[in-house]
Coordinates of C-alpha atoms in Angstrom, one line a residue:
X2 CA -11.4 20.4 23.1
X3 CA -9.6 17.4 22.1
X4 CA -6.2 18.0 20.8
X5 CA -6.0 16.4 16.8
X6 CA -2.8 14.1 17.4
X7 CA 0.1 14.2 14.5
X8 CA -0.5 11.8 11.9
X9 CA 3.5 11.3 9.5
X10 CA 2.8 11.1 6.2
X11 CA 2.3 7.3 4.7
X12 CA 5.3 7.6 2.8
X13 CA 7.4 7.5 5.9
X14 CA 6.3 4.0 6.8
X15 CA 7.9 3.0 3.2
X16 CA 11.0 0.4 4.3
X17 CA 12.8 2.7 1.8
X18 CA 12.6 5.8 3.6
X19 CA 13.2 3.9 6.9
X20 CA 16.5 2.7 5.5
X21 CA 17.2 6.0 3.9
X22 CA 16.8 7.9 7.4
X23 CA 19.2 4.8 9.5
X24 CA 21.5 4.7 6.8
X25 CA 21.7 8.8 6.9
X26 CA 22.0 8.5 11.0
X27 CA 24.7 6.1 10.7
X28 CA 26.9 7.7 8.2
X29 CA 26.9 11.0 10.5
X30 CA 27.4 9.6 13.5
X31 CA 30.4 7.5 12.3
X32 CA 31.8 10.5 10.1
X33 CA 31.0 12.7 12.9
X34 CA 33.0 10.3 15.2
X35 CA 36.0 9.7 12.8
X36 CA 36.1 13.3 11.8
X37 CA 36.5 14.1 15.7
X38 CA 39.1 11.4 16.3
X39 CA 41.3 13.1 13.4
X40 CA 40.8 16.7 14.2
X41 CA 41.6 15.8 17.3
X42 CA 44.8 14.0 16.8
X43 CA 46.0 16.3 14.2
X44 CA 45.6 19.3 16.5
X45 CA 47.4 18.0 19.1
X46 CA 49.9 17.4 16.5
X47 CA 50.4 20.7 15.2
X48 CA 49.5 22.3 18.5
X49 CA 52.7 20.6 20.2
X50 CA 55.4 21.2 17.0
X51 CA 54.2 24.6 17.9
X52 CA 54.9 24.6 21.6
X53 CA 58.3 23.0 21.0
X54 CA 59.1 25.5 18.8
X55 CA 58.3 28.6 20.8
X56 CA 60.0 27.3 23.7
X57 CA 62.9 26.6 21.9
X58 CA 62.7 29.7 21.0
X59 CA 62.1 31.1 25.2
X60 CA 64.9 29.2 26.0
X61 CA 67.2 31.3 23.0
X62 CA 65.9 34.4 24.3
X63 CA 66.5 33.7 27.8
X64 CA 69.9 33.0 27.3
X65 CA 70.3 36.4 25.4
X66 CA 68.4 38.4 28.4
X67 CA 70.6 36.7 31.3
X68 CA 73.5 37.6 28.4
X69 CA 72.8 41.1 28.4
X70 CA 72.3 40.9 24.6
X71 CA 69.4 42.3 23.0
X72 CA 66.3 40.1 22.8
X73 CA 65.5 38.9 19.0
X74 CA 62.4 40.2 17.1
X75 CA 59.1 38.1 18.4
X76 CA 60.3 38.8 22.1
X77 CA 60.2 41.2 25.2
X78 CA 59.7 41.4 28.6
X79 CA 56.4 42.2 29.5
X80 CA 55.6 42.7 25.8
X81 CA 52.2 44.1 25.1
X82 CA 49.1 41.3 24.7
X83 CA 50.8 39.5 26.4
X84 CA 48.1 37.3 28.0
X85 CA 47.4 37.6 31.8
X86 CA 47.0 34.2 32.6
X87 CA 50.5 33.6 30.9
X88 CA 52.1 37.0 32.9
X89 CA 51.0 35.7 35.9
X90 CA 52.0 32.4 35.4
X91 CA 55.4 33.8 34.7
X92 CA 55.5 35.8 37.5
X93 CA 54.9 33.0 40.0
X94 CA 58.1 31.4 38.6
X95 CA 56.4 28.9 36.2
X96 CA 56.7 28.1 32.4
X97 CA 53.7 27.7 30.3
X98 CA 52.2 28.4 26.7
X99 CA 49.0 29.5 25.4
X100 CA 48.1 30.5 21.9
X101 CA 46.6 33.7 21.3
X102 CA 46.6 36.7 19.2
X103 CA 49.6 39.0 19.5
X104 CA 51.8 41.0 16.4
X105 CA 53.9 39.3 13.5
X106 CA 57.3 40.1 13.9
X107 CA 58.1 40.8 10.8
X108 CA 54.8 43.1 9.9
X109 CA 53.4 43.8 13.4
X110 CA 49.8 43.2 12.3
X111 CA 47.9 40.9 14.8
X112 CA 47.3 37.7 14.2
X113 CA 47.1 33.9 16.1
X114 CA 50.6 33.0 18.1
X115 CA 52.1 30.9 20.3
X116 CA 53.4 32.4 23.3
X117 CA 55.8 31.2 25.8
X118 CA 56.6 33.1 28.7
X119 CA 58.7 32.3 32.0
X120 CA 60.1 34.3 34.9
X121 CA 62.7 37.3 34.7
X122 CA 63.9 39.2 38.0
X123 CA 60.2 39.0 38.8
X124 CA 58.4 40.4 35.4
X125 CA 57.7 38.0 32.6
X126 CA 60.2 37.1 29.8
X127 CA 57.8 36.0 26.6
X128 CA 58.2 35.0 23.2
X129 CA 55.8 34.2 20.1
X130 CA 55.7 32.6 16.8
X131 CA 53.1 32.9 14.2
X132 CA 50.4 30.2 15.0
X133 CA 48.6 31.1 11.5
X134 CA 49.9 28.6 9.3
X135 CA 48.9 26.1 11.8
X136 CA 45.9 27.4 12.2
X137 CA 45.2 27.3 8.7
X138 CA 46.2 23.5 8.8
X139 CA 43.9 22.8 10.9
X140 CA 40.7 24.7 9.3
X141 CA 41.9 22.9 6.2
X142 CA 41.7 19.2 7.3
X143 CA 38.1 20.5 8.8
X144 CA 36.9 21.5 5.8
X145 CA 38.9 18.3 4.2
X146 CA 36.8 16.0 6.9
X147 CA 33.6 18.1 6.5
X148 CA 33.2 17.2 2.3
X149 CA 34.8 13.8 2.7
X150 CA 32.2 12.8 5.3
X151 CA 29.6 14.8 2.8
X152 CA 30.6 12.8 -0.1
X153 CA 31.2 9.3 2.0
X154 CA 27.6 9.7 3.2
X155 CA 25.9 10.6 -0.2
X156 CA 27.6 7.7 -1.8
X157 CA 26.5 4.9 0.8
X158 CA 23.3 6.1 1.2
X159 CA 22.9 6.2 -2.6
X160 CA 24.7 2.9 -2.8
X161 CA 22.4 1.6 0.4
X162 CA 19.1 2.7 -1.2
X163 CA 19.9 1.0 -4.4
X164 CA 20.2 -2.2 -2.4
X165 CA 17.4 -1.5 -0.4
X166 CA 15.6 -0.7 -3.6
X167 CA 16.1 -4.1 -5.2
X168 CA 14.8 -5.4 -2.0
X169 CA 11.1 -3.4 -1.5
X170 CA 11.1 -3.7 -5.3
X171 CA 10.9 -7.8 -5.1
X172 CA 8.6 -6.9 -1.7
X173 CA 6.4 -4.5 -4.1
X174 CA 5.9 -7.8 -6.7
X175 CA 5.0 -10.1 -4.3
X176 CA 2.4 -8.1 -2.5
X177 CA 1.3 -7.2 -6.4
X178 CA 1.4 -10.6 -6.9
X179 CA -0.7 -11.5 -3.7
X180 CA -3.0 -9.1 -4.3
X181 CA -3.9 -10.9 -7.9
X182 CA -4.3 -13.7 -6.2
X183 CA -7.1 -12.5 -3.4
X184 CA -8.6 -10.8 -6.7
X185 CA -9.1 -14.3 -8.2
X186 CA -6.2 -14.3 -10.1
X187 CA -5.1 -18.2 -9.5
X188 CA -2.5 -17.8 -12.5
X189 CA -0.4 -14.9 -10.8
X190 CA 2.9 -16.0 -9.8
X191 CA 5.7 -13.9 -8.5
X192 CA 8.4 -16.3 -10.4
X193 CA 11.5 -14.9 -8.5
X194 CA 14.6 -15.8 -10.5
X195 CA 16.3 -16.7 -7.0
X196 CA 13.9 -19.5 -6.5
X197 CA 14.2 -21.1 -10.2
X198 CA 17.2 -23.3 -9.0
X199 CA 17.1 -24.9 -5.5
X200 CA 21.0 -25.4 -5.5
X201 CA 21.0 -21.4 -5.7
X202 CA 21.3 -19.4 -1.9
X203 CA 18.0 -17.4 -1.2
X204 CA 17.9 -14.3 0.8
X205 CA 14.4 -14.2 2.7
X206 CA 12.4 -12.1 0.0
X207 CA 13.4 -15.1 -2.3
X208 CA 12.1 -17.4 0.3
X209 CA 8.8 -15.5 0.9
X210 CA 8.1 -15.1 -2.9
X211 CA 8.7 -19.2 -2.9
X212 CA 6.3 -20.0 -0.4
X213 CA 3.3 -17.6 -1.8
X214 CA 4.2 -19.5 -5.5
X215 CA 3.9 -22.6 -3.9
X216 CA 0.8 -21.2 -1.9
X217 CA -1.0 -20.1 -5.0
X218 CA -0.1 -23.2 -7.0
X219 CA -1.7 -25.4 -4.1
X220 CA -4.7 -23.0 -3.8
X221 CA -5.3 -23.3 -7.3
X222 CA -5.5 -26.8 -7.5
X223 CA -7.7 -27.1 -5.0
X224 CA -10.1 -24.5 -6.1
X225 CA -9.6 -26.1 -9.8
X226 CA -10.6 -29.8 -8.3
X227 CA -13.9 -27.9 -6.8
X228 CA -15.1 -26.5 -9.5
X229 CA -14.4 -29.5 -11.1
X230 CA -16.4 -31.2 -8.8
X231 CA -19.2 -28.8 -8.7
X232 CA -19.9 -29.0 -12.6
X233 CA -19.5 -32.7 -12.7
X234 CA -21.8 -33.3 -10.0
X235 CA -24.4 -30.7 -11.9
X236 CA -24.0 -31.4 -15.1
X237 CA -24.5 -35.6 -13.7
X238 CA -27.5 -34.4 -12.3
X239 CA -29.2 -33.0 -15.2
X240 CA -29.5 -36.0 -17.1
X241 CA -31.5 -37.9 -14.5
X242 CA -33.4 -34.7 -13.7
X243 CA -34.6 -34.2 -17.1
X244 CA -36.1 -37.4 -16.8
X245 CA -37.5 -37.1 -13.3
X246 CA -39.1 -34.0 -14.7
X247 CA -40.6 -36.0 -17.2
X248 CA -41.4 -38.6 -15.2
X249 CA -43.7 -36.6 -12.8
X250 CA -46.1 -35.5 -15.8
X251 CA -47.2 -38.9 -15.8
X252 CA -48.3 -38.7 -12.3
X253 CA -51.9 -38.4 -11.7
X254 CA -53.3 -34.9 -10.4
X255 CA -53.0 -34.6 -6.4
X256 CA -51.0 -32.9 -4.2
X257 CA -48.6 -35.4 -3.8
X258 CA -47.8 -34.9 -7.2
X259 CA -47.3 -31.1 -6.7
X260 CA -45.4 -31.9 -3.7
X261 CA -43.0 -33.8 -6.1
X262 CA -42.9 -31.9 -9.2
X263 CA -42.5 -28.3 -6.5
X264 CA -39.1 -30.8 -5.2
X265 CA -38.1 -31.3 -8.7
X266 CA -38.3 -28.2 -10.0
X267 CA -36.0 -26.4 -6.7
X268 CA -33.4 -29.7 -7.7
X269 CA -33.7 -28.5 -11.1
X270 CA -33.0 -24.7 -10.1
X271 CA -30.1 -25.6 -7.5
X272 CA -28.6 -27.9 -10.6
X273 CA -28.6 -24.2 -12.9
X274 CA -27.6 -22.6 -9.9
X275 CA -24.4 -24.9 -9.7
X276 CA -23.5 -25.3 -13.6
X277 CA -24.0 -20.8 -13.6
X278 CA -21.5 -20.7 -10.1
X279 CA -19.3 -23.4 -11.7
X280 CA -18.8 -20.8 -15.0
X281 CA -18.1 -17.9 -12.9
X282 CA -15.4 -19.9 -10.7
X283 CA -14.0 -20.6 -14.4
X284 CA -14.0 -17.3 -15.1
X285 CA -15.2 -18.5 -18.8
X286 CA -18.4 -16.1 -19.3
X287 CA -18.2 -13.7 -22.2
X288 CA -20.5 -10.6 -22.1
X289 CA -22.8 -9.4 -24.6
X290 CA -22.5 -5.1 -23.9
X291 CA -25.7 -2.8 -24.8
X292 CA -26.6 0.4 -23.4
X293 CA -29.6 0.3 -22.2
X294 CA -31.7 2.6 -19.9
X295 CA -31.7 1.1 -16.1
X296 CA -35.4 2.0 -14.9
X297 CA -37.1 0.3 -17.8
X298 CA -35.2 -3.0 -17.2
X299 CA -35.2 -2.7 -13.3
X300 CA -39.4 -2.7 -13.6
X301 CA -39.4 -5.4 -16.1
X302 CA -37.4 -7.7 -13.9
X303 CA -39.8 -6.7 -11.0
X304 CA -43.2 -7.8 -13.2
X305 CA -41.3 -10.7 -14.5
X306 CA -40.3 -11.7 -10.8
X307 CA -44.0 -11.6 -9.6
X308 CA -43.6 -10.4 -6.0
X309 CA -45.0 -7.6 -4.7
X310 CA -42.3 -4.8 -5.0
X311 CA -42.3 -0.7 -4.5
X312 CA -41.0 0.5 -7.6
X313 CA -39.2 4.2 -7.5
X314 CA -37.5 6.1 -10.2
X315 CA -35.3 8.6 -9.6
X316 CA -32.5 10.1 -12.2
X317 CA -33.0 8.4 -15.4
X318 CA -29.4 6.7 -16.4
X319 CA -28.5 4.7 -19.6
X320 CA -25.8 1.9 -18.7
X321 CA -23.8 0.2 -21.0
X322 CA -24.2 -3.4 -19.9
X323 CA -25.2 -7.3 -20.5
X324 CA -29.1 -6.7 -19.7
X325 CA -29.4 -10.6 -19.3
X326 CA -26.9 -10.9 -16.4
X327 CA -28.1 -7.5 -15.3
X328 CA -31.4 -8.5 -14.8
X329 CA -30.5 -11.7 -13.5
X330 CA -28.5 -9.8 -10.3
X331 CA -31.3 -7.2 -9.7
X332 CA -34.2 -10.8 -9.6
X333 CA -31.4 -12.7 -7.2
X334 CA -31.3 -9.2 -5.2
X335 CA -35.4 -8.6 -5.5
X336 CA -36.0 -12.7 -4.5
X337 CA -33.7 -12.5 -2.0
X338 CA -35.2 -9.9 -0.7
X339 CA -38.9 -11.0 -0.2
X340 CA -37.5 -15.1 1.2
X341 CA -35.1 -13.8 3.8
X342 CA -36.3 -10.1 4.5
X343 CA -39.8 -8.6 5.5
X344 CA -42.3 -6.3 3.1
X345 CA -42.6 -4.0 1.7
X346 CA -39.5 -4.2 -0.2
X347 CA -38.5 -1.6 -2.4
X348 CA -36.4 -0.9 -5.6
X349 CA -35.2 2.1 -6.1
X350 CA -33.4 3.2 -9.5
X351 CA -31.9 6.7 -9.3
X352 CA -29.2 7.3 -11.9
X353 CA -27.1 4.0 -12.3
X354 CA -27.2 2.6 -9.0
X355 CA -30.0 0.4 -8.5
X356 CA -30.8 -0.6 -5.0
X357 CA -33.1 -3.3 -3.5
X358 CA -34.1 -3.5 0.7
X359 CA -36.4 -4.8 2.6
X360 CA -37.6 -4.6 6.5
X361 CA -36.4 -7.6 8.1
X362 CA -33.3 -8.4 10.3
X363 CA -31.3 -6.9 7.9
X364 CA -28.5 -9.2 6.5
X365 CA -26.2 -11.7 8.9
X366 CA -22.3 -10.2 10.2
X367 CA -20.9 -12.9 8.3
X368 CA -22.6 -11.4 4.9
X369 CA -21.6 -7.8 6.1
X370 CA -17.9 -8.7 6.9
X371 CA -17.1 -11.1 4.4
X372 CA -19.6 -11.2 1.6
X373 CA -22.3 -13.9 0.5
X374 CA -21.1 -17.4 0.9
X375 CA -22.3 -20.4 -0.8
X376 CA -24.6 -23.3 0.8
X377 CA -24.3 -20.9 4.0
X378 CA -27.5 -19.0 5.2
X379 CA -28.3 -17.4 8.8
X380 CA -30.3 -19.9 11.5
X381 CA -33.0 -21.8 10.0
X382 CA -33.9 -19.6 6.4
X383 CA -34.7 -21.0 3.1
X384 CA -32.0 -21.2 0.5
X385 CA -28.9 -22.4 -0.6
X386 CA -26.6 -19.2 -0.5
X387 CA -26.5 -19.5 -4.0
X388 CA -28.7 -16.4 -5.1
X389 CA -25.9 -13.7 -3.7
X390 CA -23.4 -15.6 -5.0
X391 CA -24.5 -15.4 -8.4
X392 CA -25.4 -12.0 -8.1
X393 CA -22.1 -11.1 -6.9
X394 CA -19.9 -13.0 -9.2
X395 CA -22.3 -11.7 -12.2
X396 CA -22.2 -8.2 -11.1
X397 CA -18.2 -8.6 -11.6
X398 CA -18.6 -9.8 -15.1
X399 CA -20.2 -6.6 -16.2
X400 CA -18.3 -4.1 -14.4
X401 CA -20.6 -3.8 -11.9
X402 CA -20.1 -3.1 -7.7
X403 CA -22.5 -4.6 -5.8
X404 CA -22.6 -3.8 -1.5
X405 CA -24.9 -5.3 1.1
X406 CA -25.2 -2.8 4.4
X407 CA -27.8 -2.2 6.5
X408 CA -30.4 0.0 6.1
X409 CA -30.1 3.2 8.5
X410 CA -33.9 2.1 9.6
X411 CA -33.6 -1.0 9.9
X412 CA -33.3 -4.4 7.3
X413 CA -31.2 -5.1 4.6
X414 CA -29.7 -3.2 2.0
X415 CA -28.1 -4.0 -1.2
X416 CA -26.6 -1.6 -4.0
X417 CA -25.7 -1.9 -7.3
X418 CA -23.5 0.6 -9.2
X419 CA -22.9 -0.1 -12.8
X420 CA -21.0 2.3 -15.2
X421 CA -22.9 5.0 -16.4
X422 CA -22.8 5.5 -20.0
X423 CA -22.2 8.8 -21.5
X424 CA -22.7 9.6 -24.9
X425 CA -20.2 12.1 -26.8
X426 CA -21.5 13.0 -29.9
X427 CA -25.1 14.8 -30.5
X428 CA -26.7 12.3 -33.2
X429 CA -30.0 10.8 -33.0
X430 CA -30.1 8.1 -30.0
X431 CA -32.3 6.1 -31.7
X432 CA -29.9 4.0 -33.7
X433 CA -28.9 2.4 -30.0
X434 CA -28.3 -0.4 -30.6
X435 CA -29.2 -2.0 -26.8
X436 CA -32.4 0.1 -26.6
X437 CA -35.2 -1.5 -24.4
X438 CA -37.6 0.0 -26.4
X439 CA -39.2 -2.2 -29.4
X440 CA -40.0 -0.1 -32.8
X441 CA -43.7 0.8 -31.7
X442 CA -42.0 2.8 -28.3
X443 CA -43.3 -0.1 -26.1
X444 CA -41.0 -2.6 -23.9
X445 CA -38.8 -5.1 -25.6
X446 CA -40.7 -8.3 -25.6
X447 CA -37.2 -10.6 -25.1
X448 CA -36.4 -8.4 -22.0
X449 CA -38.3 -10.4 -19.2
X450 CA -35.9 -12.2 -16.7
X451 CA -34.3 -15.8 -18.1
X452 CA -35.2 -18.3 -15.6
X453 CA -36.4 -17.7 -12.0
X454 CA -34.4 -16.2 -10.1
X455 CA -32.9 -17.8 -6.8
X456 CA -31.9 -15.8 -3.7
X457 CA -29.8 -17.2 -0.9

């Protein structure tokens, strides 16, 4: 059985709690390292005022036991807890000190000392002083280095996370920023006020947020002088089309008249098909909402499309919507369909996702990975690459997802999920305003498909 490795939670990737854990690390380590070098010089401190003191005090008592005088309180020879390591010390003819626990001299309860102890006739000649104010000194400046490190660490690391904060706050806009921007949002600018005087000094995030303002401000005018170009060119075209088109009525009948007026009219459908993308690009179409129900208008696009298309309903689903740009993606998915794929193709409406596929080679990587692009198609098919475009960029308008996968046996698939609408009060439904049905119950007689649709 494969063992399930440790995933860290996605918050700990954050630069914020990266910083927040160094900045922590390094604050301990260097309080940890200054609160060592302090205790430590400070105990040696105390620790040798205490040794000097005690054997000041061995050398006063000494002079009283080779006096014959009695030995002052704090003293003896071979007093009790006395340490052995010190009486043997002593007894070898050697000085030393060593603190320890041994009686106050004034109260005789135990307590930390400083003892000092040298030889006399062969036994050990001691005496102690009270070690516990030093003692106390010491546990003192611990506790003094302890909540000064404490509070020195709390107020650089909330002093270093509010600097870091400024920093993945500017970060955070200009990936927001960005983001608009791959969203189609060409007016999105991150307008750092580091950037809005050049004789100003710029950290890096200032220079970053710069370079994606000057980034989207080129993008944009490129993308502006193409659509440009596109609607010029198509709106050019129609003039002289229009009169081509009238032109080849006054041919006589033959087939190299069809052959013209057929070349005509697919010059007259990829000139619509430009003027429609060059509106989307603009981002200028206004919708015209309805709720209608989605089966009745999926059908009618299919008998208005003429092609021979399965038809199944599933969960009836009302949408609120713009049925003319609705049924103008389902006949770019349903012609797109029958030119690049293989019968039978089928629509399938079950609540309010409508989905169209077929049984060719399914759709290209490129379409998969990156979505439908225009005047691209796969090898040597029909089309333009115009018909998913729309159908894409029109599914947007109305709220709408639209996915291309492959179909798990095989061919193309392509779904579209619109918003499902849900009614809150109980009244009578038919007051809708959108319905798809005409006053005698049958279908609406304006809900055929606008134009022919055009698949990629």
């Amino acid at each position: 059985m494969r063992r399930r490795r440790f995933r860290s939670p996605s918050w700990t990737a954050s630069l914020t709690w990266k910083s927040a854990v160094f900045l922590t690390a390094m604050c301990c380590t260097l309080a940890a390292l200054l609160g060592f070098l302090v205790h430590t010089a400070v105990t040696r401190q105390v620790v040798e005022q205490a040794r000097e003191k005690t054997l000041s005090k061995l050398e006063a008592v000494t002079d009283a036991y080779e006096a014959g005088e009695p030995l002052p309180p704090g003293s003896g020879v071979d007093p009790p807890g006395l340490p052995g390591s010190l009486r043997t010390l002593a007894a070898g003819g050697e000085r030393g000190t060593l603190v320890a626990d041994a009686p106050h001299p004034r109260h005789g309860r135990p307590g930390p000392a400083m003892w000092a102890a040298g030889p006399a006739d062969g036994r050990a000649l001691a005496a102690w002083t009270d070690y516990g104010h030093s003692a106390r000194t010491i546990a003192g400046l611990d506790r003094a280095i302890i909540g000064s490190s404490l509070l020195a660490i709390a107020a650089t690391l909330l002093a270093g996370l509010f600097a870091v904060g400024r920093v993945t706050r500017r970060l955070h806009q200009s990936a927001r920023v960005a983001r608009r921007i791959s969203a189609g949002d060409l007016d999105a600018r991150v307008a750092d006020p580091r950037t809005a005087r050049p004789v100003r000094a710029q950290d890096e995030v200032a220079i970053v947020a710069g370079a994606l303002d000057t980034m989207a401000s080129t993008l944009q005018r490129k993308l502006q002088t193409e659509q440009r170009f596109t609607a010029d060119v198509a709106h050019e075209l129609r003039t002289p089309l229009t009169g081509l088109t009238a032109a080849t009525e006054l041919l006589p009948p033959g087939r190299p008249t069809e052959l013209v007026r057929d070349r005509v009219r697919a010059m007259r459908a990829l000139t619509e098909d430009l003027l429609e993308i060059s509106r989307l690009d603009a981002r200028t179409e206004q919708v015209d909402l309805a709720v209608h129900d989605l089966g009745p208008v999926a059908e009618r696009v299919v008998r208005a499309s003429g092609a021979p298309t399965e038809v199944r309903l599933g969960r009836a689903a009302r949408v609120e919507t713009d049925r003319r740009r609705l049924e103008r993606v389902i006949g770019n998915l349903v012609a797109n369909a029958h030119r690049h794929g293989a019968p039978p193709v089928v629509l399938e409406a079950d609540g309010p996702v409508v989905s169209v596929r077929d049984h060719g080679p399914g759709f290209p990587a490129y379409l998969l990975e990156s979505g439908p692009q225009r005047f691209r198609t796969e090898g040597a098919g029909k089309g333009h690459g115009l018909g998913l475009t729309i159908a894409l960029g029109q599914a947007e308008v109305i709220g709408a997802r639209l996915e291309f996968a492959e179909a798990p046996d095989g061919g193309a698939l392509a779904r579209l999920t619109l918003p499902e609408y849900v009614a809150f009060d109980d009244g009578d439904g038919d007051g809708n305003p959108g319905g798809d049905r005409g006053p005698d119950g049958g279908d609406d007689p304006d809900g055929s498909t606008r134009g022919s649709p055009h698949g990629s």
